[in-house]
Amino acid sequence: MIHYIKLIRPINILVLALTLLLFRYCFIDNQSYRMYDFLPYLHAPSFYILLFTTLCIAASGYVINDIFDVDTDQINKPEQLIVGKHIDENLAFKFYMILTGLGVIGSFTLVFTTGQMKISMIPMMVSVLLYLYASSLKKVLLVGNIVISICAAMPILFLALYDLRINDFDTAVIILFTQGIGLAAIVYGTFAFLTTMSREIIKDIQDMDGDDAIGARTFPIVMGINVSKALIVFFQLITLGFLLMIAYYFLATKASIAFYGVCLLLILPLLVQMGLVLWAKEAQQFKWASLAGKIHMLFGILTMLFFVFVTAPFVFNQMFNFFSQILRVV
């Protein structure tokens, strides 16, 4: 049983669950919003169905990825090999089908509990993407990296989509809240996309030997380690610019706690990760940069706790208006 648990990456699953729970209760269903008569469109039972569905689809993605990666993992990380060593491939595929089936059932249940067919079908589309990624797309230059980065950003966007429906009878305050939740989802989704892109290329460098053995055409194999490092730093610089803009907004609005929080929890770890990428020369040395990337992403998730104490939708609306005015002046 322990090997089945390891197969679904329990720590990653817990972090994903934490992400959705924090976004739900810090941004969407914050108790302080009750004074504005704001209630989320997605009621608690439906949210937990969505959470269960998302976790099942993510877990199935890890399983199918390990099934297709047996040959590469025998070279890259034989000591961590599970499929083919501790679990038969056929049993692993049955486990994948069970998880996928639970995700599909969850999606159809969301259709009935929310009435939103198009939005509720997103997990099924993500499941197809994860299968295509594991079977073929991860071997294609940058395509696999982009696909998995989109999937990393999708859970928060998926959750927020249910609350982006604006009705004619909604008050101005509720519309403001709804827009703010959407902007918050875009900010955190962008952070997830950019940080995942950097880390996926780092992982490709670490897995070069195994990927090359099966004929995969990942970016490091095609372009080499030095060019790959330049691409990683490029995405990290975009992330840094993104974070500096947010820090500047908090500085300009004299939100000192938020400003120092962004600097210490997000900008400083990113600079450390950039230094580790530039320092690394061999594939195995990139494990420290990968670890730093995981810590950076976790810190990014934990910043949601700050919004327990403030009205998050107002903050993100004000941030959007702040930069809109700057652009108009320019």
Coordinates of C-alpha atoms in Angstrom, one line a residue:
M1 CA 0.0 0.0 0.0
I2 CA 2.9 2.4 0.8
H3 CA 4.1 2.2 -2.8
Y4 CA 0.6 3.2 -4.1
I5 CA 0.7 6.2 -1.8
K6 CA 4.2 7.1 -3.0
L7 CA 3.0 6.8 -6.6
I8 CA 0.6 9.7 -6.2
R9 CA 3.2 12.1 -4.7
P10 CA 1.4 12.6 -1.4
I11 CA 3.3 15.8 -0.5
N12 CA 2.5 17.4 -3.8
I13 CA -1.2 16.4 -3.4
L14 CA -1.3 17.9 0.1
V15 CA 0.3 21.1 -1.3
L16 CA -2.4 21.2 -4.0
A17 CA -5.1 20.7 -1.5
L18 CA -3.6 23.4 0.7
T19 CA -3.6 25.8 -2.3
L20 CA -7.3 25.3 -3.1
L21 CA -8.3 25.5 0.6
L22 CA -6.4 28.7 1.2
F23 CA -7.7 30.3 -2.0
R24 CA -11.2 29.3 -1.1
Y25 CA -11.2 30.5 2.5
C26 CA -8.8 33.5 2.1
F27 CA -10.2 34.9 -1.2
I28 CA -13.7 33.5 -1.9
D29 CA -15.3 32.4 1.3
N30 CA -13.6 34.8 3.8
Q31 CA -15.9 35.3 6.9
S32 CA -15.2 39.0 6.9
Y33 CA -17.1 39.3 3.5
R34 CA -20.4 38.5 5.2
M35 CA -20.7 42.2 6.2
Y36 CA -20.9 43.0 2.5
D37 CA -23.6 40.2 1.9
F38 CA -21.1 38.4 -0.3
L39 CA -21.6 34.7 -0.5
P40 CA -19.6 32.4 -3.0
Y41 CA -21.6 30.9 -5.8
L42 CA -19.9 27.6 -5.2
H43 CA -21.4 26.2 -1.9
A44 CA -19.3 24.2 0.5
P45 CA -20.5 20.7 -0.6
S46 CA -19.7 21.6 -4.3
F47 CA -16.3 23.0 -3.3
Y48 CA -15.3 19.8 -1.6
I49 CA -16.5 17.8 -4.6
L50 CA -14.3 20.1 -6.7
L51 CA -11.4 19.6 -4.3
F52 CA -11.8 15.8 -4.5
T53 CA -12.0 15.8 -8.3
T54 CA -9.0 18.0 -8.7
L55 CA -6.9 15.8 -6.4
C56 CA -7.9 12.6 -8.1
I57 CA -7.0 14.1 -11.6
A58 CA -3.7 15.3 -10.3
A59 CA -2.9 12.0 -8.6
S60 CA -3.8 10.1 -11.8
G61 CA -1.4 12.4 -13.7
Y62 CA 1.4 11.4 -11.5
V63 CA 0.6 7.7 -11.9
I64 CA 0.4 7.7 -15.7
N65 CA 3.6 9.8 -15.9
D66 CA 5.4 7.1 -13.9
I67 CA 4.0 4.4 -16.1
F68 CA 5.4 6.0 -19.2
D69 CA 8.6 7.0 -17.5
V70 CA 9.7 3.5 -16.4
D71 CA 12.6 3.4 -19.0
T72 CA 13.9 6.9 -18.1
D73 CA 13.5 6.4 -14.4
Q74 CA 15.6 3.2 -14.5
I75 CA 18.5 5.4 -15.7
N76 CA 17.7 8.7 -13.9
K77 CA 16.5 7.6 -10.5
P78 CA 16.6 3.7 -10.2
E79 CA 16.4 4.0 -6.4
Q80 CA 13.0 5.8 -6.6
L81 CA 11.5 3.5 -9.2
I82 CA 8.1 2.2 -8.2
V83 CA 6.3 1.0 -11.4
G84 CA 7.9 -2.2 -12.7
K85 CA 9.8 -2.7 -9.4
H86 CA 7.3 -2.6 -6.6
I87 CA 4.0 -2.3 -8.5
D88 CA 3.3 -4.2 -11.8
E89 CA 2.6 -1.9 -14.8
N90 CA -0.9 -3.5 -15.3
L91 CA -1.8 -2.9 -11.6
A92 CA -0.5 0.7 -11.9
F93 CA -2.6 1.3 -15.0
K94 CA -5.7 0.0 -13.2
F95 CA -4.9 2.3 -10.3
Y96 CA -4.7 5.2 -12.8
M97 CA -8.0 4.2 -14.3
I98 CA -9.6 4.2 -10.8
L99 CA -8.3 7.7 -10.1
T100 CA -9.4 9.0 -13.5
G101 CA -12.8 7.4 -13.1
L102 CA -13.2 9.1 -9.7
G103 CA -12.2 12.4 -11.3
V104 CA -14.8 11.9 -14.1
I105 CA -17.5 11.1 -11.6
G106 CA -16.6 14.2 -9.7
S107 CA -16.8 16.3 -12.8
F108 CA -20.3 15.0 -13.7
T109 CA -21.4 15.5 -10.0
L110 CA -20.3 19.2 -10.3
V111 CA -22.4 19.6 -13.3
F112 CA -25.5 18.6 -11.3
T113 CA -24.6 20.5 -8.1
T114 CA -23.5 23.7 -9.9
G115 CA -25.4 23.7 -13.2
Q116 CA -22.2 24.8 -14.9
M117 CA -21.4 22.2 -17.5
K118 CA -18.6 23.9 -19.4
I119 CA -16.7 24.8 -16.2
S120 CA -17.2 21.4 -14.6
M121 CA -15.8 19.6 -17.6
I122 CA -12.4 21.3 -17.2
P123 CA -10.9 18.5 -15.0
M124 CA -11.7 16.0 -17.7
M125 CA -9.9 18.1 -20.3
V126 CA -6.9 18.4 -17.9
S127 CA -6.9 14.6 -17.5
V128 CA -6.6 14.2 -21.2
L129 CA -3.8 16.8 -21.3
L130 CA -1.9 15.0 -18.6
Y131 CA -2.2 11.7 -20.5
L132 CA -1.0 13.3 -23.7
Y133 CA 1.9 15.0 -21.7
A134 CA 3.0 11.7 -20.2
S135 CA 2.7 9.6 -23.4
S136 CA 4.2 12.0 -26.0
L137 CA 4.1 15.8 -25.3
K138 CA 6.9 15.8 -22.7
K139 CA 9.3 14.5 -25.3
V140 CA 8.6 17.5 -27.6
L141 CA 10.7 20.6 -27.3
L142 CA 9.1 23.0 -24.7
V143 CA 5.6 21.8 -25.5
G144 CA 5.5 19.4 -22.5
N145 CA 6.9 22.2 -20.2
I146 CA 4.2 24.6 -21.4
V147 CA 1.4 22.0 -21.0
I148 CA 2.4 21.0 -17.4
S149 CA 2.8 24.7 -16.5
I150 CA -0.7 25.4 -17.7
C151 CA -2.0 22.5 -15.6
A152 CA -0.2 23.9 -12.6
A153 CA -2.0 27.2 -13.0
M154 CA -5.4 25.6 -13.7
P155 CA -6.6 24.6 -10.2
I156 CA -6.8 28.2 -8.9
L157 CA -8.3 29.5 -12.2
F158 CA -10.8 26.6 -12.2
L159 CA -11.9 27.4 -8.6
A160 CA -12.3 31.1 -9.4
L161 CA -14.3 30.5 -12.6
Y162 CA -17.3 29.5 -10.6
D163 CA -17.4 32.9 -9.0
L164 CA -16.8 35.0 -12.1
R165 CA -20.5 34.8 -13.1
I166 CA -22.0 38.3 -12.8
N167 CA -25.8 38.6 -12.8
D168 CA -28.0 41.6 -13.5
F169 CA -29.2 41.7 -9.9
D170 CA -25.7 41.8 -8.4
T171 CA -24.8 44.9 -6.4
A172 CA -21.8 47.0 -7.2
V173 CA -20.0 45.6 -4.2
I174 CA -20.6 42.0 -5.2
I175 CA -19.4 42.8 -8.8
L176 CA -16.3 44.4 -7.2
F177 CA -15.7 41.3 -5.1
T178 CA -16.2 39.0 -8.1
Q179 CA -13.7 41.0 -10.3
G180 CA -11.2 41.0 -7.4
I181 CA -11.4 37.3 -7.1
G182 CA -10.7 36.9 -10.8
L183 CA -7.7 39.2 -10.6
A184 CA -6.3 37.3 -7.6
A185 CA -6.7 34.0 -9.5
I186 CA -4.8 35.5 -12.5
V187 CA -2.0 36.8 -10.3
Y188 CA -1.5 33.4 -8.5
G189 CA -2.1 31.5 -11.7
T190 CA 0.6 33.5 -13.4
F191 CA 3.0 32.9 -10.5
A192 CA 2.3 29.2 -10.7
F193 CA 2.8 29.1 -14.5
L194 CA 6.1 31.0 -14.4
T195 CA 7.6 29.1 -11.5
T196 CA 6.6 25.8 -12.9
M197 CA 8.2 26.6 -16.3
S198 CA 11.5 27.3 -14.6
R199 CA 11.4 24.2 -12.5
E200 CA 10.3 21.9 -15.4
I201 CA 13.3 22.9 -17.4
I202 CA 15.5 22.3 -14.4
K203 CA 14.0 18.8 -14.1
D204 CA 14.6 18.2 -17.8
I205 CA 18.3 19.0 -17.2
Q206 CA 18.4 16.6 -14.3
D207 CA 16.8 13.9 -16.5
M208 CA 18.9 14.4 -19.6
D209 CA 20.5 10.9 -19.5
G210 CA 17.3 9.0 -19.3
D211 CA 15.4 11.3 -21.8
D212 CA 18.2 11.0 -24.3
A213 CA 18.2 7.2 -24.0
I214 CA 14.5 7.0 -25.1
G215 CA 14.9 9.6 -27.9
A216 CA 13.1 12.5 -26.2
R217 CA 13.8 16.0 -27.6
T218 CA 13.6 18.1 -24.5
F219 CA 15.1 21.6 -24.5
P220 CA 18.3 20.7 -22.6
I221 CA 19.0 17.7 -25.0
V222 CA 18.5 19.9 -28.1
M223 CA 20.1 23.1 -26.9
G224 CA 22.5 22.0 -24.2
I225 CA 22.8 22.9 -20.5
N226 CA 24.1 26.5 -20.9
V227 CA 21.3 27.6 -23.2
S228 CA 18.8 25.9 -20.9
K229 CA 20.2 27.8 -18.0
A230 CA 19.7 31.0 -19.9
L231 CA 16.1 30.1 -20.6
I232 CA 15.5 29.3 -16.9
V233 CA 17.0 32.6 -15.9
F234 CA 14.8 34.3 -18.5
F235 CA 11.6 32.9 -16.9
Q236 CA 13.0 33.8 -13.5
L237 CA 13.6 37.4 -14.5
I238 CA 10.0 37.6 -15.8
T239 CA 8.9 36.2 -12.4
L240 CA 11.2 38.7 -10.6
G241 CA 9.7 41.6 -12.6
F242 CA 6.2 40.4 -11.8
L243 CA 7.0 40.3 -8.1
L244 CA 8.8 43.6 -8.1
M245 CA 5.7 45.2 -9.5
I246 CA 3.6 43.8 -6.7
A247 CA 6.2 44.9 -4.1
Y248 CA 6.2 48.4 -5.6
Y249 CA 2.5 48.6 -5.3
F250 CA 2.6 47.7 -1.6
L251 CA 5.4 50.1 -1.0
A252 CA 3.6 52.9 -2.8
T253 CA 0.4 52.3 -0.8
K254 CA 2.4 52.1 2.5
A255 CA 1.4 48.5 3.2
S256 CA 4.7 47.7 4.9
I257 CA 3.9 44.2 6.2
A258 CA 2.8 43.1 2.7
F259 CA 5.9 44.8 1.1
Y260 CA 8.4 43.1 3.4
G261 CA 6.5 39.8 3.1
V262 CA 6.8 39.9 -0.7
C263 CA 10.5 40.7 -0.4
L264 CA 11.4 38.1 2.1
L265 CA 9.1 35.2 1.1
L266 CA 9.1 35.6 -2.7
I267 CA 11.8 37.9 -4.1
L268 CA 14.7 36.7 -1.8
P269 CA 14.1 32.9 -2.4
L270 CA 13.8 33.6 -6.1
L271 CA 17.2 35.4 -6.1
V272 CA 18.7 32.4 -4.3
Q273 CA 17.3 30.0 -6.9
M274 CA 18.7 32.1 -9.7
G275 CA 22.1 32.0 -8.0
L276 CA 21.9 28.2 -7.7
V277 CA 21.0 27.9 -11.4
L278 CA 23.9 30.1 -12.5
W279 CA 26.3 28.1 -10.2
A280 CA 25.2 24.7 -11.4
K281 CA 27.4 23.1 -14.0
E282 CA 26.4 19.5 -14.1
A283 CA 22.9 17.9 -14.2
Q284 CA 23.0 16.6 -10.6
Q285 CA 23.9 20.1 -9.2
F286 CA 20.6 21.4 -10.4
K287 CA 18.8 19.4 -7.6
W288 CA 19.5 22.3 -5.2
A289 CA 17.9 24.8 -7.7
S290 CA 14.9 22.4 -8.0
L291 CA 14.6 22.2 -4.2
A292 CA 14.8 26.0 -4.0
G293 CA 12.0 26.2 -6.6
K294 CA 9.8 24.0 -4.5
I295 CA 10.3 26.1 -1.4
H296 CA 9.7 29.3 -3.5
M297 CA 6.4 27.9 -4.8
L298 CA 5.3 26.9 -1.2
F299 CA 6.1 30.4 0.1
G300 CA 4.0 31.8 -2.8
I301 CA 1.0 29.6 -1.7
L302 CA 1.4 30.6 2.0
T303 CA 1.2 34.3 1.1
M304 CA -2.5 33.7 0.7
L305 CA -2.7 33.7 4.5
F306 CA -2.1 37.4 4.5
F307 CA -5.5 37.9 2.9
V308 CA -7.3 36.3 5.9
F309 CA -6.9 39.7 7.6
V310 CA -7.7 42.0 4.7
T311 CA -10.4 42.2 2.1
A312 CA -8.5 40.5 -0.7
P313 CA -10.8 41.5 -3.7
F314 CA -10.4 45.2 -2.8
V315 CA -6.6 44.8 -2.7
F316 CA -6.4 43.2 -6.2
N317 CA -8.9 45.7 -7.7
Q318 CA -6.9 48.6 -6.3
M319 CA -3.7 47.0 -7.5
F320 CA -5.1 46.7 -11.0
N321 CA -6.4 50.3 -10.9
F322 CA -3.0 51.5 -9.6
F323 CA -1.0 50.0 -12.6
S324 CA -3.8 51.0 -15.1
Q325 CA -3.3 54.7 -14.0
I326 CA 0.5 54.4 -14.4
L327 CA 0.1 53.0 -17.9
R328 CA -2.3 55.8 -18.8
V329 CA 0.3 58.4 -17.7
V330 CA 3.0 56.6 -19.7

